[in-house]
JSON list of C-alpha atoms and ligand atoms in Angstrom, two decimals:
[
{"chain": "A", "resi": 955, "resn": "MET", "atom": "CA", "xyz": [-0.01, -0.01, 0.00]},
{"chain": "A", "resi": 956, "resn": "LYS", "atom": "CA", "xyz": [1.22, 3.49, -0.84]},
{"chain": "A", "resi": 957, "resn": "LYS", "atom": "CA", "xyz": [2.10, 5.90, 2.00]},
{"chain": "A", "resi": 958, "resn": "PRO", "atom": "CA", "xyz": [-0.41, 8.75, 2.36]},
{"chain": "A", "resi": 959, "resn": "VAL", "atom": "CA", "xyz": [2.25, 11.34, 1.05]},
{"chain": "A", "resi": 960, "resn": "GLU", "atom": "CA", "xyz": [2.87, 9.22, -2.02]},
{"chain": "A", "resi": 961, "resn": "THR", "atom": "CA", "xyz": [-0.91, 8.93, -2.59]},
{"chain": "A", "resi": 962, "resn": "LEU", "atom": "CA", "xyz": [-1.25, 12.69, -2.11]},
{"chain": "A", "resi": 963, "resn": "LYS", "atom": "CA", "xyz": [1.59, 13.42, -4.57]},
{"chain": "A", "resi": 964, "resn": "SER", "atom": "CA", "xyz": [-0.33, 11.29, -7.20]},
{"chain": "A", "resi": 965, "resn": "TYR", "atom": "CA", "xyz": [-3.18, 13.88, -7.13]},
{"chain": "A", "resi": 966, "resn": "ILE", "atom": "CA", "xyz": [-0.84, 16.82, -8.09]},
{"chain": "A", "resi": 967, "resn": "THR", "atom": "CA", "xyz": [-0.38, 17.39, -11.80]},
{"chain": "A", "resi": 968, "resn": "ASP", "atom": "CA", "xyz": [3.02, 18.80, -13.04]},
{"chain": "A", "resi": 969, "resn": "VAL", "atom": "CA", "xyz": [2.44, 21.18, -15.92]},
{"chain": "A", "resi": 970, "resn": "ALA", "atom": "CA", "xyz": [5.72, 22.09, -17.76]},
{"chain": "A", "resi": 971, "resn": "ASP", "atom": "CA", "xyz": [6.40, 25.57, -19.00]},
{"chain": "A", "resi": 972, "resn": "PHE", "atom": "CA", "xyz": [3.36, 27.28, -17.28]},
{"chain": "A", "resi": 973, "resn": "PRO", "atom": "CA", "xyz": [2.88, 30.13, -16.86]},
{"chain": "A", "resi": 974, "resn": "LYS", "atom": "CA", "xyz": [6.21, 30.62, -18.60]},
{"chain": "A", "resi": 975, "resn": "LYS", "atom": "CA", "xyz": [9.09, 28.55, -20.01]},
{"chain": "A", "resi": 976, "resn": "GLY", "atom": "CA", "xyz": [11.19, 26.74, -17.38]},
{"chain": "A", "resi": 977, "resn": "ILE", "atom": "CA", "xyz": [8.51, 26.66, -14.65]},
{"chain": "A", "resi": 978, "resn": "ILE", "atom": "CA", "xyz": [6.96, 23.34, -13.56]},
{"chain": "A", "resi": 979, "resn": "PHE", "atom": "CA", "xyz": [3.49, 24.42, -12.39]},
{"chain": "A", "resi": 980, "resn": "LYS", "atom": "CA", "xyz": [2.08, 22.27, -9.56]},
{"chain": "A", "resi": 981, "resn": "ASP", "atom": "CA", "xyz": [-1.54, 22.08, -10.53]},
{"chain": "A", "resi": 982, "resn": "ILE", "atom": "CA", "xyz": [-3.90, 21.26, -7.57]},
{"chain": "A", "resi": 983, "resn": "THR", "atom": "CA", "xyz": [-7.14, 21.22, -9.56]},
{"chain": "A", "resi": 984, "resn": "SER", "atom": "CA", "xyz": [-6.66, 17.44, -10.04]},
{"chain": "A", "resi": 985, "resn": "LEU", "atom": "CA", "xyz": [-6.49, 17.11, -6.20]},
{"chain": "A", "resi": 986, "resn": "LEU", "atom": "CA", "xyz": [-9.66, 19.30, -5.79]},
{"chain": "A", "resi": 987, "resn": "GLU", "atom": "CA", "xyz": [-11.45, 16.93, -8.17]},
{"chain": "A", "resi": 988, "resn": "SER", "atom": "CA", "xyz": [-10.92, 14.00, -5.73]},
{"chain": "A", "resi": 989, "resn": "PRO", "atom": "CA", "xyz": [-12.86, 13.96, -2.40]},
{"chain": "A", "resi": 990, "resn": "LYS", "atom": "CA", "xyz": [-10.46, 11.24, -1.25]},
{"chain": "A", "resi": 991, "resn": "GLY", "atom": "CA", "xyz": [-7.45, 13.27, -2.12]},
{"chain": "A", "resi": 992, "resn": "VAL", "atom": "CA", "xyz": [-8.85, 16.39, -0.41]},
{"chain": "A", "resi": 993, "resn": "LYS", "atom": "CA", "xyz": [-9.47, 14.35, 2.73]},
{"chain": "A", "resi": 994, "resn": "ILE", "atom": "CA", "xyz": [-5.85, 13.02, 2.77]},
{"chain": "A", "resi": 995, "resn": "CYS", "atom": "CA", "xyz": [-4.52, 16.53, 2.25]},
{"chain": "A", "resi": 996, "resn": "LEU", "atom": "CA", "xyz": [-6.75, 18.11, 4.87]},
{"chain": "A", "resi": 997, "resn": "ASP", "atom": "CA", "xyz": [-6.00, 15.37, 7.43]},
{"chain": "A", "resi": 998, "resn": "SER", "atom": "CA", "xyz": [-2.20, 15.86, 6.76]},
{"chain": "A", "resi": 999, "resn": "LEU", "atom": "CA", "xyz": [-2.52, 19.64, 7.30]},
{"chain": "A", "resi": 1000, "resn": "LEU", "atom": "CA", "xyz": [-4.44, 19.13, 10.47]},
{"chain": "A", "resi": 1001, "resn": "SER", "atom": "CA", "xyz": [-2.00, 16.53, 11.80]},
{"chain": "A", "resi": 1002, "resn": "GLY", "atom": "CA", "xyz": [0.68, 19.30, 11.75]},
{"chain": "A", "resi": 1003, "resn": "LEU", "atom": "CA", "xyz": [-1.50, 21.33, 14.15]},
{"chain": "A", "resi": 1004, "resn": "THR", "atom": "CA", "xyz": [-1.96, 18.81, 16.97]},
{"chain": "A", "resi": 1005, "resn": "ASN", "atom": "CA", "xyz": [-1.89, 20.54, 20.36]},
{"chain": "A", "resi": 1006, "resn": "LYS", "atom": "CA", "xyz": [-1.63, 23.98, 18.74]},
{"chain": "A", "resi": 1007, "resn": "GLN", "atom": "CA", "xyz": [-4.09, 26.74, 19.54]},
{"chain": "A", "resi": 1008, "resn": "ILE", "atom": "CA", "xyz": [-5.28, 28.59, 16.42]},
{"chain": "A", "resi": 1009, "resn": "ASP", "atom": "CA", "xyz": [-7.66, 31.59, 16.63]},
{"chain": "A", "resi": 1010, "resn": "LYS", "atom": "CA", "xyz": [-7.84, 32.48, 12.87]},
{"chain": "A", "resi": 1011, "resn": "VAL", "atom": "CA", "xyz": [-6.79, 31.01, 9.54]},
{"chain": "A", "resi": 1012, "resn": "VAL", "atom": "CA", "xyz": [-5.30, 33.55, 7.04]},
{"chain": "A", "resi": 1013, "resn": "ALA", "atom": "CA", "xyz": [-5.07, 32.35, 3.48]},
{"chain": "A", "resi": 1014, "resn": "VAL", "atom": "CA", "xyz": [-3.75, 33.69, 0.21]},
{"chain": "A", "resi": 1015, "resn": "GLU", "atom": "CA", "xyz": [-5.68, 34.48, -2.94]},
{"chain": "A", "resi": 1016, "resn": "ALA", "atom": "CA", "xyz": [-6.63, 32.44, -4.75]},
{"chain": "A", "resi": 1017, "resn": "ARG", "atom": "CA", "xyz": [-5.38, 28.81, -4.47]},
{"chain": "A", "resi": 1018, "resn": "GLY", "atom": "CA", "xyz": [-4.86, 29.22, -0.73]},
{"chain": "A", "resi": 1019, "resn": "PHE", "atom": "CA", "xyz": [-8.63, 29.75, -0.29]},
{"chain": "A", "resi": 1020, "resn": "PHE", "atom": "CA", "xyz": [-9.55, 26.14, -0.96]},
{"chain": "A", "resi": 1021, "resn": "PHE", "atom": "CA", "xyz": [-7.83, 24.38, 1.91]},
{"chain": "A", "resi": 1022, "resn": "GLY", "atom": "CA", "xyz": [-7.64, 27.63, 3.98]},
{"chain": "A", "resi": 1023, "resn": "MET", "atom": "CA", "xyz": [-11.44, 27.57, 4.28]},
{"chain": "A", "resi": 1024, "resn": "LEU", "atom": "CA", "xyz": [-11.59, 23.87, 4.98]},
{"chain": "A", "resi": 1025, "resn": "LEU", "atom": "CA", "xyz": [-8.96, 24.28, 7.72]},
{"chain": "A", "resi": 1026, "resn": "ALA", "atom": "CA", "xyz": [-10.92, 27.17, 9.25]},
{"chain": "A", "resi": 1027, "resn": "GLN", "atom": "CA", "xyz": [-14.11, 25.07, 9.29]},
{"chain": "A", "resi": 1028, "resn": "SER", "atom": "CA", "xyz": [-12.35, 22.03, 10.70]},
{"chain": "A", "resi": 1029, "resn": "LEU", "atom": "CA", "xyz": [-10.72, 24.13, 13.43]},
{"chain": "A", "resi": 1030, "resn": "LYS", "atom": "CA", "xyz": [-14.01, 25.99, 13.94]},
{"chain": "A", "resi": 1031, "resn": "VAL", "atom": "CA", "xyz": [-12.24, 29.41, 13.72]},
{"chain": "A", "resi": 1032, "resn": "PRO", "atom": "CA", "xyz": [-12.69, 32.47, 11.44]},
{"chain": "A", "resi": 1033, "resn": "PHE", "atom": "CA", "xyz": [-11.24, 32.48, 7.93]},
{"chain": "A", "resi": 1034, "resn": "VAL", "atom": "CA", "xyz": [-9.42, 35.69, 6.83]},
{"chain": "A", "resi": 1035, "resn": "PRO", "atom": "CA", "xyz": [-8.75, 36.19, 3.15]},
{"chain": "A", "resi": 1036, "resn": "VAL", "atom": "CA", "xyz": [-5.55, 37.91, 1.83]},
{"chain": "A", "resi": 1037, "resn": "ARG", "atom": "CA", "xyz": [-6.28, 39.41, -1.57]},
{"chain": "A", "resi": 1038, "resn": "LYS", "atom": "CA", "xyz": [-4.80, 41.33, -4.49]},
{"chain": "A", "resi": 1039, "resn": "PRO", "atom": "CA", "xyz": [-5.16, 45.18, -4.29]},
{"chain": "A", "resi": 1040, "resn": "ARG", "atom": "CA", "xyz": [-8.62, 46.80, -4.60]},
{"chain": "A", "resi": 1041, "resn": "LYS", "atom": "CA", "xyz": [-10.56, 43.64, -3.93]},
{"chain": "A", "resi": 1042, "resn": "LEU", "atom": "CA", "xyz": [-11.34, 44.06, -0.26]},
{"chain": "A", "resi": 1043, "resn": "PRO", "atom": "CA", "xyz": [-14.00, 46.70, 0.49]},
{"chain": "A", "resi": 1044, "resn": "ARG", "atom": "CA", "xyz": [-13.05, 47.92, 4.00]},
{"chain": "A", "resi": 1045, "resn": "LYS", "atom": "CA", "xyz": [-9.93, 49.53, 5.37]},
{"chain": "A", "resi": 1046, "resn": "VAL", "atom": "CA", "xyz": [-6.87, 47.44, 4.51]},
{"chain": "A", "resi": 1047, "resn": "VAL", "atom": "CA", "xyz": [-3.22, 46.92, 5.34]},
{"chain": "A", "resi": 1048, "resn": "SER", "atom": "CA", "xyz": [-0.96, 46.45, 2.32]},
{"chain": "A", "resi": 1049, "resn": "GLN", "atom": "CA", "xyz": [2.35, 44.80, 1.85]},
{"chain": "A", "resi": 1050, "resn": "SER", "atom": "CA", "xyz": [4.53, 44.78, -1.24]},
{"chain": "A", "resi": 1051, "resn": "PHE", "atom": "CA", "xyz": [7.02, 42.03, -2.02]},
{"chain": "A", "resi": 1052, "resn": "ASP", "atom": "CA", "xyz": [9.53, 41.20, -4.73]},
{"chain": "A", "resi": 1053, "resn": "LEU", "atom": "CA", "xyz": [8.87, 38.80, -7.58]},
{"chain": "A", "resi": 1054, "resn": "GLU", "atom": "CA", "xyz": [11.45, 37.38, -9.98]},
{"chain": "A", "resi": 1055, "resn": "TYR", "atom": "CA", "xyz": [10.73, 40.36, -12.20]},
{"chain": "A", "resi": 1056, "resn": "GLY", "atom": "CA", "xyz": [9.18, 43.40, -10.51]},
{"chain": "A", "resi": 1057, "resn": "SER", "atom": "CA", "xyz": [6.97, 43.37, -7.44]},
{"chain": "A", "resi": 1058, "resn": "ASP", "atom": "CA", "xyz": [3.46, 42.61, -6.26]},
{"chain": "A", "resi": 1059, "resn": "VAL", "atom": "CA", "xyz": [1.13, 43.80, -3.40]},
{"chain": "A", "resi": 1060, "resn": "LEU", "atom": "CA", "xyz": [-1.20, 41.86, -1.08]},
{"chain": "A", "resi": 1061, "resn": "GLU", "atom": "CA", "xyz": [-3.90, 43.30, 1.24]},
{"chain": "A", "resi": 1062, "resn": "MET", "atom": "CA", "xyz": [-6.02, 42.21, 4.16]},
{"chain": "A", "resi": 1063, "resn": "HIS", "atom": "CA", "xyz": [-8.70, 43.92, 6.22]},
{"chain": "A", "resi": 1064, "resn": "GLN", "atom": "CA", "xyz": [-7.22, 45.93, 8.99]},
{"chain": "A", "resi": 1065, "resn": "ASN", "atom": "CA", "xyz": [-9.77, 44.78, 11.60]},
{"chain": "A", "resi": 1066, "resn": "ALA", "atom": "CA", "xyz": [-9.61, 41.10, 10.68]},
{"chain": "A", "resi": 1067, "resn": "ILE", "atom": "CA", "xyz": [-6.90, 40.47, 13.29]},
{"chain": "A", "resi": 1068, "resn": "LYS", "atom": "CA", "xyz": [-6.76, 41.58, 16.87]},
{"chain": "A", "resi": 1069, "resn": "PRO", "atom": "CA", "xyz": [-3.47, 41.95, 18.87]},
{"chain": "A", "resi": 1070, "resn": "GLY", "atom": "CA", "xyz": [-2.62, 38.55, 20.35]},
{"chain": "A", "resi": 1071, "resn": "ASP", "atom": "CA", "xyz": [-4.65, 36.43, 17.80]},
{"chain": "A", "resi": 1072, "resn": "LYS", "atom": "CA", "xyz": [-2.88, 33.12, 17.19]},
{"chain": "A", "resi": 1073, "resn": "ILE", "atom": "CA", "xyz": [-2.68, 32.82, 13.41]},
{"chain": "A", "resi": 1074, "resn": "LEU", "atom": "CA", "xyz": [-2.31, 29.95, 10.98]},
{"chain": "A", "resi": 1075, "resn": "ILE", "atom": "CA", "xyz": [-1.25, 31.11, 7.54]},
{"chain": "A", "resi": 1076, "resn": "HIS", "atom": "CA", "xyz": [-2.10, 28.82, 4.61]},
{"chain": "A", "resi": 1077, "resn": "ASP", "atom": "CA", "xyz": [-1.22, 28.77, 0.88]},
{"chain": "A", "resi": 1078, "resn": "ASP", "atom": "CA", "xyz": [-0.99, 25.97, -1.72]},
{"chain": "A", "resi": 1079, "resn": "VAL", "atom": "CA", "xyz": [2.67, 26.21, -2.61]},
{"chain": "A", "resi": 1080, "resn": "LEU", "atom": "CA", "xyz": [5.74, 27.51, -0.83]},
{"chain": "A", "resi": 1081, "resn": "ALA", "atom": "CA", "xyz": [8.29, 28.44, -3.47]},
{"chain": "A", "resi": 1082, "resn": "THR", "atom": "CA", "xyz": [10.69, 31.34, -2.73]},
{"chain": "A", "resi": 1083, "resn": "GLY", "atom": "CA", "xyz": [8.68, 32.34, 0.37]},
{"chain": "A", "resi": 1084, "resn": "GLY", "atom": "CA", "xyz": [8.10, 35.95, -0.78]},
{"chain": "A", "resi": 1085, "resn": "THR", "atom": "CA", "xyz": [4.35, 35.69, -0.74]},
{"chain": "A", "resi": 1086, "resn": "ALA", "atom": "CA", "xyz": [4.10, 34.04, 2.70]},
{"chain": "A", "resi": 1087, "resn": "GLU", "atom": "CA", "xyz": [6.72, 36.51, 4.12]},
{"chain": "A", "resi": 1088, "resn": "ALA", "atom": "CA", "xyz": [4.56, 39.43, 2.98]},
{"chain": "A", "resi": 1089, "resn": "VAL", "atom": "CA", "xyz": [1.54, 37.83, 4.75]},
{"chain": "A", "resi": 1090, "resn": "CYS", "atom": "CA", "xyz": [3.60, 37.27, 7.92]},
{"chain": "A", "resi": 1091, "resn": "LYS", "atom": "CA", "xyz": [4.56, 40.96, 7.88]},
{"chain": "A", "resi": 1092, "resn": "MET", "atom": "CA", "xyz": [0.90, 42.07, 7.62]},
{"chain": "A", "resi": 1093, "resn": "VAL", "atom": "CA", "xyz": [-0.26, 39.74, 10.33]},
{"chain": "A", "resi": 1094, "resn": "GLU", "atom": "CA", "xyz": [2.50, 40.81, 12.68]},
{"chain": "A", "resi": 1095, "resn": "SER", "atom": "CA", "xyz": [1.91, 44.51, 11.94]},
{"chain": "A", "resi": 1096, "resn": "LEU", "atom": "CA", "xyz": [-1.68, 44.01, 13.24]},
{"chain": "A", "resi": 1097, "resn": "GLY", "atom": "CA", "xyz": [-0.31, 42.26, 16.36]},
{"chain": "A", "resi": 1098, "resn": "GLY", "atom": "CA", "xyz": [-1.07, 38.71, 15.37]},
{"chain": "A", "resi": 1099, "resn": "GLN", "atom": "CA", "xyz": [1.17, 35.85, 16.53]},
{"chain": "A", "resi": 1100, "resn": "ILE", "atom": "CA", "xyz": [2.07, 33.38, 13.79]},
{"chain": "A", "resi": 1101, "resn": "VAL", "atom": "CA", "xyz": [1.74, 29.84, 15.08]},
{"chain": "A", "resi": 1102, "resn": "GLN", "atom": "CA", "xyz": [2.51, 28.13, 11.79]},
{"chain": "A", "resi": 1103, "resn": "CYS", "atom": "CA", "xyz": [2.64, 28.65, 8.03]},
{"chain": "A", "resi": 1104, "resn": "ASN", "atom": "CA", "xyz": [1.25, 25.52, 6.31]},
{"chain": "A", "resi": 1105, "resn": "PHE", "atom": "CA", "xyz": [1.20, 24.54, 2.68]},
{"chain": "A", "resi": 1106, "resn": "ILE", "atom": "CA", "xyz": [0.05, 21.70, 0.59]},
{"chain": "A", "resi": 1107, "resn": "MET", "atom": "CA", "xyz": [3.57, 21.49, -0.79]},
{"chain": "A", "resi": 1108, "resn": "LYS", "atom": "CA", "xyz": [6.96, 23.16, -0.53]},
{"chain": "A", "resi": 1109, "resn": "LEU", "atom": "CA", "xyz": [9.63, 23.36, -3.17]},
{"chain": "A", "resi": 1110, "resn": "ASP", "atom": "CA", "xyz": [12.81, 22.86, -1.13]},
{"chain": "A", "resi": 1111, "resn": "PHE", "atom": "CA", "xyz": [15.30, 23.96, -3.81]},
{"chain": "A", "resi": 1112, "resn": "LEU", "atom": "CA", "xyz": [13.80, 27.50, -3.65]},
{"chain": "A", "resi": 1113, "resn": "GLU", "atom": "CA", "xyz": [14.57, 27.77, 0.05]},
{"chain": "A", "resi": 1114, "resn": "GLY", "atom": "CA", "xyz": [11.28, 29.34, 1.24]},
{"chain": "A", "resi": 1115, "resn": "VAL", "atom": "CA", "xyz": [11.63, 27.68, 4.65]},
{"chain": "A", "resi": 1116, "resn": "GLN", "atom": "CA", "xyz": [14.83, 29.57, 5.24]},
{"chain": "A", "resi": 1117, "resn": "LYS", "atom": "CA", "xyz": [13.17, 32.83, 4.14]},
{"chain": "A", "resi": 1118, "resn": "LEU", "atom": "CA", "xyz": [10.27, 32.36, 6.59]},
{"chain": "A", "resi": 1119, "resn": "ALA", "atom": "CA", "xyz": [12.53, 31.39, 9.53]},
{"chain": "A", "resi": 1120, "resn": "PRO", "atom": "CA", "xyz": [11.99, 31.38, 12.47]},
{"chain": "A", "resi": 1121, "resn": "HIS", "atom": "CA", "xyz": [8.25, 30.89, 11.75]},
{"chain": "A", "resi": 1122, "resn": "PRO", "atom": "CA", "xyz": [7.33, 27.16, 11.99]},
{"chain": "A", "resi": 1123, "resn": "ILE", "atom": "CA", "xyz": [6.54, 25.62, 8.58]},
{"chain": "A", "resi": 1124, "resn": "TYR", "atom": "CA", "xyz": [4.48, 22.47, 7.81]},
{"chain": "A", "resi": 1125, "resn": "ALA", "atom": "CA", "xyz": [3.95, 21.06, 4.32]},
{"chain": "A", "resi": 1126, "resn": "ALA", "atom": "CA", "xyz": [1.95, 17.96, 3.43]},
{"chain": "A", "resi": 1127, "resn": "ILE", "atom": "CA", "xyz": [4.38, 17.28, 0.48]},
{"chain": "A", "resi": 1128, "resn": "SER", "atom": "CA", "xyz": [8.03, 18.33, -0.13]},
{"chain": "A", "resi": 1129, "resn": "TYR", "atom": "CA", "xyz": [9.76, 18.28, -3.50]},
{"chain": "B", "resi": 305, "resn": "LIG", "atom": "P1", "xyz": [6.66, 32.32, -3.58]},
{"chain": "B", "resi": 305, "resn": "LIG", "atom": "O1", "xyz": [6.20, 33.70, -3.19]},
{"chain": "B", "resi": 305, "resn": "LIG", "atom": "O2", "xyz": [7.81, 32.28, -4.54]},
{"chain": "B", "resi": 305, "resn": "LIG", "atom": "O3", "xyz": [6.83, 31.42, -2.41]},
{"chain": "B", "resi": 305, "resn": "LIG", "atom": "O4", "xyz": [5.47, 31.71, -4.48]},
{"chain": "B", "resi": 305, "resn": "LIG", "atom": "C1", "xyz": [4.29, 31.22, -3.88]},
{"chain": "B", "resi": 305, "resn": "LIG", "atom": "C2", "xyz": [3.05, 31.57, -4.62]},
{"chain": "B", "resi": 305, "resn": "LIG", "atom": "O5", "xyz": [3.25, 31.44, -6.02]},
{"chain": "B", "resi": 305, "resn": "LIG", "atom": "C3", "xyz": [1.87, 30.77, -4.19]},
{"chain": "B", "resi": 305, "resn": "LIG", "atom": "O6", "xyz": [0.74, 31.57, -3.97]},
{"chain": "B", "resi": 305, "resn": "LIG", "atom": "C4", "xyz": [1.76, 29.76, -5.29]},
{"chain": "B", "resi": 305, "resn": "LIG", "atom": "O7", "xyz": [0.40, 29.59, -5.55]},
{"chain": "B", "resi": 305, "resn": "LIG", "atom": "C5", "xyz": [2.46, 30.27, -6.47]},
{"chain": "B", "resi": 305, "resn": "LIG", "atom": "N1", "xyz": [3.50, 29.40, -7.03]},
{"chain": "B", "resi": 305, "resn": "LIG", "atom": "C6", "xyz": [4.88, 29.48, -7.02]},
{"chain": "B", "resi": 305, "resn": "LIG", "atom": "N2", "xyz": [5.44, 28.54, -7.61]},
{"chain": "B", "resi": 305, "resn": "LIG", "atom": "C7", "xyz": [4.48, 27.68, -8.05]},
{"chain": "B", "resi": 305, "resn": "LIG", "atom": "C8", "xyz": [4.50, 26.52, -8.81]},
{"chain": "B", "resi": 305, "resn": "LIG", "atom": "N3", "xyz": [5.63, 25.92, -9.23]},
{"chain": "B", "resi": 305, "resn": "LIG", "atom": "N4", "xyz": [3.33, 25.89, -9.06]},
{"chain": "B", "resi": 305, "resn": "LIG", "atom": "C9", "xyz": [2.21, 26.47, -8.61]},
{"chain": "B", "resi": 305, "resn": "LIG", "atom": "N5", "xyz": [2.10, 27.60, -7.89]},
{"chain": "B", "resi": 305, "resn": "LIG", "atom": "C10", "xyz": [3.24, 28.26, -7.64]}
]
C-alpha cells in the first residue's frame, strides 16, 4: 500500500512551462477533483497542528482559499482572506513584495486580526517564500502571533523555509 504522502503526490499534476518557460507548475485542480485526495490533504495539514491553539486562519488568494477555508471550518475558527489590491471593500493593510521580475502587493482587512490572535497562515505552494513572508509581515503589523505557516507542498530547492525562519513551517508534501 502507498504511504499517504505518495498517494497525495499522485493527485498533483505537473504542468511544464506554465505560466512561462522553465517553470513546472504544480496544478492542484486534479487534487480538488478528488474527495479522497482532499481528505488525505486536509488530514495531513491538520496533523501538523496537533496541540496547537489557532484563533484564525489567514489564506492567500486564490489557491490558498480552498484548503484555508476547509482548515478554518475544521478548526471552527474564522477565515481571513488575503487578496490582491482593490478587492477588499473595507480599510486594509498592504504589503509589497519582490517577484522574480518586479513586485506585487497583497492586502487584508485591518480589523480582521486583533493583537494577540494566534494565526495559521495557509497557501497552496511555498516556493521562494516571498508571498508568505509578505503575509507574515501584515499579520504581525496588526499584532497577530504566527503559530505556523502551512502549505500543501513546498519546493525545497527555492529555500522558502529559510526565508520564513523562524516561523514554523508545515507542508503535506515536499519536493
Ligand atoms: P513564492 O512567493 O515564490 O513562495 O510563491 C508562492 C506563490 O506562487 C503561491 O501563492 C503559489 O500559488 C504560487 N507558485 C509559486 N510557484 C509555483 C509552482 N511551481 N506551481 C504552482 N504555484 C506556484
